[in-house]
């Protein structure tokens, strides 16, 4: 047993405490949280600062780890996508080595679980060997509605490979401009039937809105430059979220990722139409690609706080895979938002979204959530 105390302990599932001691087994399982008056003080390890549970990274792309530092910043999403598509191929050994390094970096940064997007099987062996729990999101891209059924079958065959590694996963559509409504329905129905989470990149840039409202702009040019005919696409005159939301299965636990340009009205309208929406902010990736942040204070007026999660996105669009760095970016940009307010975003909400709240996300008896020491602006892993 270890007896850990600190200036402040944040169980996350209940208000912060001072003058308490966390009793843990050697494997990290929490035995109890006791007032310090009932614990022999000679046994207590005291930490200046805060104790918090380990983090959950709700959105990552481990597969893109070899692209760290490859792309210039602030060039906009269509340009970024073009570069990822054209330059992601690399030597398989270098790709594997970069993923292993990124995985250990996430562990050192206090991350316990990751919702990780994959387009191929490259990351499966790294995940199978990792101390981190991964839920893999097999991501499908098929804008042409005639390709929906074939794309679903390809995704399911990749899911089978994933399961052979003993890993869990589910299908996700990539983004509104790269999947058909038919494919969104097929994927989300399958996830709803299986009781598994899904996600989609959403409301990332004004170019996305222009494409859906008018059918023009950089996304049309992106398809043209890639030599892909999109004659079947008709702009809806609405935002991407309004256009696609009716195609999401109403029971599918659906994470909307980025929300960079979302407004409180977008959120209000969406949550009134779909009761199982979850939200993910990846602020450092937004700064890297679009040089802007979601208007989080505005969104908090309508976004359910218990449904907000944080993600790092990939090393193609971030300098590190650290949920703490995502939190610091939010705290620095929006001084009215407190650490206490966003701790659940970084921990318990992500655990609930991934269905891991029995073991992760908060400092509660019986859980094994990882325990982190936060002191000034740095984070360290205790267990
Ligand atoms: Zn992403």
GROMACS .gro file of C-alpha atoms and ligand atoms in nm:
model
  384
    1UNK     CA    1   0.000   0.000   0.000
    2UNK     CA    2   0.101   0.362  -0.060
    3UNK     CA    3  -0.046   0.664   0.114
    4UNK     CA    4  -0.046   0.973  -0.111
    5UNK     CA    5  -0.140   1.323  -0.010
    6UNK     CA    6  -0.111   1.666  -0.169
    7UNK     CA    7  -0.214   2.026  -0.124
    8UNK     CA    8  -0.530   1.939  -0.318
    9UNK     CA    9  -0.670   1.604  -0.433
   10UNK     CA   10  -0.915   1.612  -0.726
   11UNK     CA   11  -1.131   1.298  -0.730
   12UNK     CA   12  -1.313   1.460  -1.032
   13UNK     CA   13  -1.627   1.260  -0.954
   14UNK     CA   14  -1.667   1.478  -0.641
   15UNK     CA   15  -1.535   1.820  -0.528
   16UNK     CA   16  -1.164   1.880  -0.464
   17UNK     CA   17  -1.030   1.797  -0.116
   18UNK     CA   18  -0.754   1.920   0.112
   19UNK     CA   19  -0.628   1.727   0.412
   20UNK     CA   20  -0.703   1.386   0.262
   21UNK     CA   21  -0.492   1.082   0.184
   22UNK     CA   22  -0.530   0.852  -0.114
   23UNK     CA   23  -0.464   0.489  -0.020
   24UNK     CA   24  -0.354   0.280  -0.318
   25UNK     CA   25  -0.242  -0.076  -0.381
   26UNK     CA   26   0.097  -0.131  -0.546
   27UNK     CA   27  -0.075  -0.193  -0.882
   28UNK     CA   28  -0.247   0.149  -0.860
   29UNK     CA   29  -0.593   0.030  -0.759
   30UNK     CA   30  -0.752   0.280  -0.521
   31UNK     CA   31  -0.837   0.135  -0.180
   32UNK     CA   32  -0.971   0.447  -0.011
   33UNK     CA   33  -0.966   0.823   0.025
   34UNK     CA   34  -0.932   0.907   0.396
   35UNK     CA   35  -0.903   1.219   0.614
   36UNK     CA   36  -0.535   1.260   0.709
   37UNK     CA   37  -0.629   1.251   1.079
   38UNK     CA   38  -0.690   0.874   1.059
   39UNK     CA   39  -0.363   0.788   0.875
   40UNK     CA   40  -0.021   0.740   1.040
   41UNK     CA   41   0.166   1.049   0.908
   42UNK     CA   42   0.499   0.862   0.886
   43UNK     CA   43   0.351   0.653   0.603
   44UNK     CA   44   0.226   0.946   0.397
   45UNK     CA   45   0.403   1.066   0.079
   46UNK     CA   46   0.315   1.434   0.045
   47UNK     CA   47   0.316   1.619  -0.289
   48UNK     CA   48   0.319   1.996  -0.323
   49UNK     CA   49   0.040   2.079  -0.569
   50UNK     CA   50  -0.245   1.863  -0.700
   51UNK     CA   51  -0.317   1.493  -0.743
   52UNK     CA   52  -0.547   1.409  -1.034
   53UNK     CA   53  -0.651   1.092  -1.217
   54UNK     CA   54  -0.480   0.988  -1.540
   55UNK     CA   55  -0.596   1.144  -1.866
   56UNK     CA   56  -0.813   1.009  -2.146
   57UNK     CA   57  -0.721   1.126  -2.497
   58UNK     CA   58  -1.051   1.106  -2.685
   59UNK     CA   59  -0.909   1.174  -3.031
   60UNK     CA   60  -0.572   1.077  -3.176
   61UNK     CA   61  -0.424   0.934  -3.498
   62UNK     CA   62  -0.127   0.724  -3.385
   63UNK     CA   63  -0.077   0.620  -3.749
   64UNK     CA   64   0.038   0.969  -3.842
   65UNK     CA   65   0.309   0.992  -3.575
   66UNK     CA   66   0.592   0.980  -3.832
   67UNK     CA   67   0.465   1.310  -3.976
   68UNK     CA   68   0.573   1.507  -3.668
   69UNK     CA   69   0.707   1.843  -3.784
   70UNK     CA   70   0.652   1.756  -4.153
   71UNK     CA   71   0.394   2.018  -4.241
   72UNK     CA   72   0.403   2.396  -4.208
   73UNK     CA   73   0.157   2.545  -3.958
   74UNK     CA   74  -0.152   2.760  -4.016
   75UNK     CA   75  -0.212   2.673  -4.383
   76UNK     CA   76  -0.577   2.572  -4.340
   77UNK     CA   77  -0.744   2.233  -4.335
   78UNK     CA   78  -0.792   2.164  -4.710
   79UNK     CA   79  -0.419   2.222  -4.768
   80UNK     CA   80  -0.333   2.008  -4.463
   81UNK     CA   81  -0.551   1.720  -4.586
   82UNK     CA   82  -0.393   1.737  -4.928
   83UNK     CA   83  -0.048   1.702  -4.768
   84UNK     CA   84  -0.153   1.412  -4.543
   85UNK     CA   85  -0.305   1.222  -4.836
   86UNK     CA   86  -0.006   1.277  -5.062
   87UNK     CA   87   0.277   1.244  -4.809
   88UNK     CA   88   0.169   0.990  -4.547
   89UNK     CA   89   0.346   0.697  -4.717
   90UNK     CA   90   0.677   0.619  -4.553
   91UNK     CA   91   0.914   0.337  -4.466
   92UNK     CA   92   0.715   0.088  -4.251
   93UNK     CA   93   0.994   0.054  -3.992
   94UNK     CA   94   1.009   0.432  -3.949
   95UNK     CA   95   0.629   0.446  -3.915
   96UNK     CA   96   0.632   0.171  -3.651
   97UNK     CA   97   0.918   0.332  -3.459
   98UNK     CA   98   0.741   0.671  -3.458
   99UNK     CA   99   0.421   0.510  -3.325
  100UNK     CA  100   0.608   0.328  -3.047
  101UNK     CA  101   0.776   0.654  -2.946
  102UNK     CA  102   0.445   0.844  -2.952
  103UNK     CA  103   0.277   0.572  -2.747
  104UNK     CA  104   0.546   0.591  -2.476
  105UNK     CA  105   0.531   0.970  -2.488
  106UNK     CA  106   0.155   0.958  -2.421
  107UNK     CA  107   0.215   0.725  -2.127
  108UNK     CA  108   0.480   0.959  -1.982
  109UNK     CA  109   0.235   1.247  -2.030
  110UNK     CA  110  -0.017   1.073  -1.804
  111UNK     CA  111  -0.253   0.934  -2.067
  112UNK     CA  112  -0.429   0.610  -1.967
  113UNK     CA  113  -0.665   0.556  -2.260
  114UNK     CA  114  -0.693   0.676  -2.618
  115UNK     CA  115  -0.970   0.686  -2.876
  116UNK     CA  116  -0.747   0.637  -3.180
  117UNK     CA  117  -0.840   0.679  -3.544
  118UNK     CA  118  -0.692   0.430  -3.789
  119UNK     CA  119  -0.720   0.385  -4.163
  120UNK     CA  120  -0.499   0.075  -4.181
  121UNK     CA  121  -0.362  -0.200  -3.957
  122UNK     CA  122  -0.022  -0.033  -3.901
  123UNK     CA  123  -0.086   0.061  -3.538
  124UNK     CA  124  -0.239  -0.266  -3.413
  125UNK     CA  125   0.077  -0.438  -3.287
  126UNK     CA  126   0.197  -0.121  -3.109
  127UNK     CA  127  -0.142  -0.092  -2.935
  128UNK     CA  128  -0.144  -0.459  -2.839
  129UNK     CA  129   0.193  -0.414  -2.662
  130UNK     CA  130   0.104  -0.082  -2.496
  131UNK     CA  131   0.034  -0.003  -2.131
  132UNK     CA  132  -0.229   0.240  -2.261
  133UNK     CA  133  -0.582   0.118  -2.332
  134UNK     CA  134  -0.674   0.191  -2.693
  135UNK     CA  135  -1.019   0.195  -2.847
  136UNK     CA  136  -0.949   0.202  -3.220
  137UNK     CA  137  -1.180   0.392  -3.450
  138UNK     CA  138  -1.158   0.236  -3.794
  139UNK     CA  139  -1.219   0.541  -4.011
  140UNK     CA  140  -1.402   0.526  -4.343
  141UNK     CA  141  -1.384   0.772  -4.631
  142UNK     CA  142  -1.626   0.735  -4.923
  143UNK     CA  143  -1.794   1.050  -5.045
  144UNK     CA  144  -1.964   0.876  -5.336
  145UNK     CA  145  -2.288   0.720  -5.202
  146UNK     CA  146  -2.245   0.426  -5.443
  147UNK     CA  147  -1.933   0.325  -5.249
  148UNK     CA  148  -2.101   0.316  -4.906
  149UNK     CA  149  -2.170  -0.057  -4.883
  150UNK     CA  150  -1.822  -0.153  -5.008
  151UNK     CA  151  -1.656   0.093  -4.767
  152UNK     CA  152  -1.851  -0.056  -4.477
  153UNK     CA  153  -1.738  -0.408  -4.571
  154UNK     CA  154  -1.373  -0.295  -4.594
  155UNK     CA  155  -1.403  -0.130  -4.253
  156UNK     CA  156  -1.547  -0.444  -4.100
  157UNK     CA  157  -1.265  -0.656  -4.238
  158UNK     CA  158  -1.014  -0.416  -4.074
  159UNK     CA  159  -1.214  -0.441  -3.749
  160UNK     CA  160  -1.179  -0.821  -3.765
  161UNK     CA  161  -0.802  -0.786  -3.796
  162UNK     CA  162  -0.808  -0.550  -3.497
  163UNK     CA  163  -1.002  -0.799  -3.287
  164UNK     CA  164  -0.745  -1.067  -3.368
  165UNK     CA  165  -0.493  -0.852  -3.179
  166UNK     CA  166  -0.725  -0.860  -2.877
  167UNK     CA  167  -0.810  -0.493  -2.928
  168UNK     CA  168  -1.148  -0.319  -2.916
  169UNK     CA  169  -1.276  -0.088  -3.184
  170UNK     CA  170  -1.564   0.047  -3.388
  171UNK     CA  171  -1.624   0.220  -3.719
  172UNK     CA  172  -1.629   0.597  -3.768
  173UNK     CA  173  -1.701   0.823  -4.065
  174UNK     CA  174  -1.410   1.062  -4.137
  175UNK     CA  175  -1.577   1.399  -4.195
  176UNK     CA  176  -1.888   1.551  -4.352
  177UNK     CA  177  -1.706   1.633  -4.678
  178UNK     CA  178  -1.563   1.281  -4.718
  179UNK     CA  179  -1.856   1.047  -4.643
  180UNK     CA  180  -2.204   1.013  -4.786
  181UNK     CA  181  -2.516   1.038  -4.569
  182UNK     CA  182  -2.582   0.672  -4.656
  183UNK     CA  183  -2.244   0.567  -4.514
  184UNK     CA  184  -2.301   0.776  -4.200
  185UNK     CA  185  -2.625   0.589  -4.145
  186UNK     CA  186  -2.473   0.244  -4.203
  187UNK     CA  187  -2.182   0.312  -3.966
  188UNK     CA  188  -2.386   0.470  -3.687
  189UNK     CA  189  -2.654   0.201  -3.704
  190UNK     CA  190  -2.387  -0.066  -3.664
  191UNK     CA  191  -2.233   0.120  -3.367
  192UNK     CA  192  -2.573   0.172  -3.206
  193UNK     CA  193  -2.657  -0.199  -3.245
  194UNK     CA  194  -2.323  -0.297  -3.088
  195UNK     CA  195  -2.342  -0.034  -2.812
  196UNK     CA  196  -2.006   0.108  -2.922
  197UNK     CA  197  -1.899   0.472  -2.964
  198UNK     CA  198  -1.842   0.642  -3.297
  199UNK     CA  199  -1.707   0.984  -3.393
  200UNK     CA  200  -1.669   1.228  -3.682
  201UNK     CA  201  -1.456   1.535  -3.748
  202UNK     CA  202  -1.705   1.825  -3.750
  203UNK     CA  203  -1.732   2.200  -3.815
  204UNK     CA  204  -1.360   2.242  -3.858
  205UNK     CA  205  -1.340   2.541  -4.091
  206UNK     CA  206  -1.542   2.800  -4.279
  207UNK     CA  207  -1.443   2.620  -4.599
  208UNK     CA  208  -1.649   2.322  -4.478
  209UNK     CA  209  -1.953   2.545  -4.431
  210UNK     CA  210  -1.906   2.710  -4.771
  211UNK     CA  211  -1.891   2.368  -4.936
  212UNK     CA  212  -2.217   2.255  -4.773
  213UNK     CA  213  -2.404   2.584  -4.812
  214UNK     CA  214  -2.296   2.672  -5.167
  215UNK     CA  215  -2.094   2.380  -5.301
  216UNK     CA  216  -1.797   2.606  -5.370
  217UNK     CA  217  -1.456   2.683  -5.225
  218UNK     CA  218  -1.143   2.496  -5.126
  219UNK     CA  219  -1.309   2.157  -5.073
  220UNK     CA  220  -1.445   2.157  -5.428
  221UNK     CA  221  -1.097   2.246  -5.545
  222UNK     CA  222  -0.946   1.971  -5.328
  223UNK     CA  223  -1.163   1.710  -5.502
  224UNK     CA  224  -1.077   1.861  -5.840
  225UNK     CA  225  -0.704   1.856  -5.762
  226UNK     CA  226  -0.729   1.492  -5.651
  227UNK     CA  227  -0.903   1.409  -5.981
  228UNK     CA  228  -1.224   1.296  -5.814
  229UNK     CA  229  -1.559   1.375  -5.976
  230UNK     CA  230  -1.826   1.473  -5.724
  231UNK     CA  231  -2.121   1.530  -5.960
  232UNK     CA  232  -2.345   1.347  -5.713
  233UNK     CA  233  -2.291   1.613  -5.446
  234UNK     CA  234  -2.558   1.877  -5.405
  235UNK     CA  235  -2.506   2.153  -5.151
  236UNK     CA  236  -2.779   2.153  -4.889
  237UNK     CA  237  -2.775   2.523  -4.809
  238UNK     CA  238  -2.715   2.426  -4.445
  239UNK     CA  239  -2.408   2.365  -4.229
  240UNK     CA  240  -2.238   2.027  -4.244
  241UNK     CA  241  -2.374   1.936  -3.900
  242UNK     CA  242  -2.734   2.030  -3.987
  243UNK     CA  243  -2.704   1.839  -4.313
  244UNK     CA  244  -2.574   1.515  -4.166
  245UNK     CA  245  -2.738   1.502  -3.823
  246UNK     CA  246  -3.062   1.340  -3.947
  247UNK     CA  247  -2.848   1.053  -4.082
  248UNK     CA  248  -2.690   0.972  -3.746
  249UNK     CA  249  -2.862   0.679  -3.578
  250UNK     CA  250  -3.039   0.835  -3.276
  251UNK     CA  251  -2.893   0.579  -3.032
  252UNK     CA  252  -2.531   0.597  -3.153
  253UNK     CA  253  -2.291   0.749  -2.900
  254UNK     CA  254  -2.139   1.005  -3.134
  255UNK     CA  255  -1.836   1.224  -3.066
  256UNK     CA  256  -1.815   1.543  -3.273
  257UNK     CA  257  -1.447   1.632  -3.301
  258UNK     CA  258  -1.299   1.984  -3.326
  259UNK     CA  259  -1.607   2.212  -3.344
  260UNK     CA  260  -1.363   2.490  -3.432
  261UNK     CA  261  -1.625   2.713  -3.594
  262UNK     CA  262  -1.928   2.589  -3.397
  263UNK     CA  263  -2.164   2.842  -3.242
  264UNK     CA  264  -2.391   2.805  -2.939
  265UNK     CA  265  -2.686   2.787  -3.184
  266UNK     CA  266  -2.522   2.497  -3.371
  267UNK     CA  267  -2.485   2.310  -3.043
  268UNK     CA  268  -2.831   2.400  -2.915
  269UNK     CA  269  -2.992   2.279  -3.235
  270UNK     CA  270  -2.785   1.958  -3.244
  271UNK     CA  271  -2.847   1.853  -2.884
  272UNK     CA  272  -3.219   1.910  -2.927
  273UNK     CA  273  -3.220   1.666  -3.222
  274UNK     CA  274  -2.984   1.396  -3.093
  275UNK     CA  275  -2.959   1.284  -2.729
  276UNK     CA  276  -2.628   1.097  -2.744
  277UNK     CA  277  -2.388   1.357  -2.882
  278UNK     CA  278  -2.047   1.405  -2.725
  279UNK     CA  279  -1.798   1.681  -2.802
  280UNK     CA  280  -1.421   1.690  -2.837
  281UNK     CA  281  -1.186   1.988  -2.843
  282UNK     CA  282  -0.835   1.956  -2.984
  283UNK     CA  283  -0.718   2.316  -2.936
  284UNK     CA  284  -0.350   2.275  -3.020
  285UNK     CA  285  -0.433   2.106  -3.352
  286UNK     CA  286  -0.680   2.387  -3.431
  287UNK     CA  287  -0.403   2.641  -3.372
  288UNK     CA  288  -0.158   2.434  -3.576
  289UNK     CA  289  -0.386   2.396  -3.879
  290UNK     CA  290  -0.634   2.683  -3.873
  291UNK     CA  291  -0.469   2.927  -3.633
  292UNK     CA  292  -0.792   2.966  -3.439
  293UNK     CA  293  -0.965   2.817  -3.138
  294UNK     CA  294  -1.328   2.721  -3.080
  295UNK     CA  295  -1.514   2.991  -2.888
  296UNK     CA  296  -1.535   2.766  -2.583
  297UNK     CA  297  -1.694   3.020  -2.344
  298UNK     CA  298  -1.975   3.076  -2.595
  299UNK     CA  299  -2.020   2.703  -2.658
  300UNK     CA  300  -2.042   2.631  -2.285
  301UNK     CA  301  -2.376   2.813  -2.283
  302UNK     CA  302  -2.537   2.523  -2.468
  303UNK     CA  303  -2.288   2.233  -2.462
  304UNK     CA  304  -2.356   1.982  -2.179
  305UNK     CA  305  -2.036   1.998  -1.966
  306UNK     CA  306  -2.053   1.626  -1.884
  307UNK     CA  307  -2.025   1.546  -2.256
  308UNK     CA  308  -1.708   1.744  -2.334
  309UNK     CA  309  -1.379   1.561  -2.395
  310UNK     CA  310  -1.027   1.658  -2.507
  311UNK     CA  311  -0.807   1.513  -2.778
  312UNK     CA  312  -0.459   1.569  -2.912
  313UNK     CA  313  -0.528   1.487  -3.277
  314UNK     CA  314  -0.209   1.360  -3.443
  315UNK     CA  315   0.158   1.454  -3.447
  316UNK     CA  316   0.101   1.576  -3.804
  317UNK     CA  317  -0.087   1.868  -3.649
  318UNK     CA  318   0.051   1.893  -3.297
  319UNK     CA  319   0.393   1.933  -3.139
  320UNK     CA  320   0.318   1.674  -2.871
  321UNK     CA  321   0.054   1.424  -2.762
  322UNK     CA  322  -0.030   1.571  -2.424
  323UNK     CA  323  -0.376   1.631  -2.280
  324UNK     CA  324  -0.214   1.857  -2.020
  325UNK     CA  325  -0.082   2.082  -2.301
  326UNK     CA  326  -0.436   2.095  -2.448
  327UNK     CA  327  -0.566   2.201  -2.106
  328UNK     CA  328  -0.299   2.468  -2.069
  329UNK     CA  329  -0.393   2.613  -2.408
  330UNK     CA  330  -0.757   2.642  -2.300
  331UNK     CA  331  -0.670   2.786  -1.957
  332UNK     CA  332  -0.438   3.046  -2.110
  333UNK     CA  333  -0.676   3.147  -2.390
  334UNK     CA  334  -0.983   3.164  -2.164
  335UNK     CA  335  -0.882   3.280  -1.815
  336UNK     CA  336  -1.242   3.265  -1.691
  337UNK     CA  337  -1.240   2.886  -1.737
  338UNK     CA  338  -1.096   2.707  -1.433
  339UNK     CA  339  -0.881   2.396  -1.401
  340UNK     CA  340  -1.160   2.245  -1.190
  341UNK     CA  341  -1.407   2.300  -1.476
  342UNK     CA  342  -1.199   2.128  -1.743
  343UNK     CA  343  -1.052   1.839  -1.539
  344UNK     CA  344  -1.358   1.620  -1.617
  345UNK     CA  345  -1.309   1.693  -1.989
  346UNK     CA  346  -0.958   1.549  -1.964
  347UNK     CA  347  -1.047   1.247  -1.752
  348UNK     CA  348  -1.391   1.119  -1.652
  349UNK     CA  349  -1.590   1.238  -1.955
  350UNK     CA  350  -1.353   1.066  -2.197
  351UNK     CA  351  -1.363   0.750  -1.986
  352UNK     CA  352  -1.745   0.755  -1.997
  353UNK     CA  353  -1.747   0.819  -2.370
  354UNK     CA  354  -1.518   0.520  -2.431
  355UNK     CA  355  -1.711   0.303  -2.181
  356UNK     CA  356  -1.410   0.279  -1.946
  357UNK     CA  357  -1.555   0.458  -1.642
  358UNK     CA  358  -1.548   0.140  -1.431
  359UNK     CA  359  -1.169   0.161  -1.410
  360UNK     CA  360  -1.058   0.504  -1.534
  361UNK     CA  361  -1.133   0.875  -1.512
  362UNK     CA  362  -1.167   0.952  -1.140
  363UNK     CA  363  -1.008   0.885  -0.801
  364UNK     CA  364  -1.266   0.642  -0.661
  365UNK     CA  365  -1.235   0.320  -0.463
  366UNK     CA  366  -1.189   0.016  -0.687
  367UNK     CA  367  -1.070   0.212  -0.992
  368UNK     CA  368  -0.719   0.199  -1.132
  369UNK     CA  369  -0.716   0.534  -1.308
  370UNK     CA  370  -0.345   0.626  -1.295
  371UNK     CA  371  -0.245   0.906  -1.058
  372UNK     CA  372  -0.077   1.224  -1.176
  373UNK     CA  373   0.101   1.498  -0.985
  374UNK     CA  374   0.035   1.848  -1.109
  375UNK     CA  375   0.274   2.113  -0.982
  376UNK     CA  376   0.272   2.465  -1.124
  377UNK     CA  377   0.264   2.407  -1.501
  378UNK     CA  378   0.409   2.059  -1.515
  379UNK     CA  379   0.259   1.716  -1.487
  380UNK     CA  380   0.424   1.396  -1.365
  381UNK     CA  381   0.302   1.038  -1.341
  382UNK     CA  382   0.305   0.883  -0.992
  383UNK     CA  383   0.160   0.552  -1.108
  384LIG    ZN1  384  -0.849   1.398  -3.629
   0.00000   0.00000   0.00000
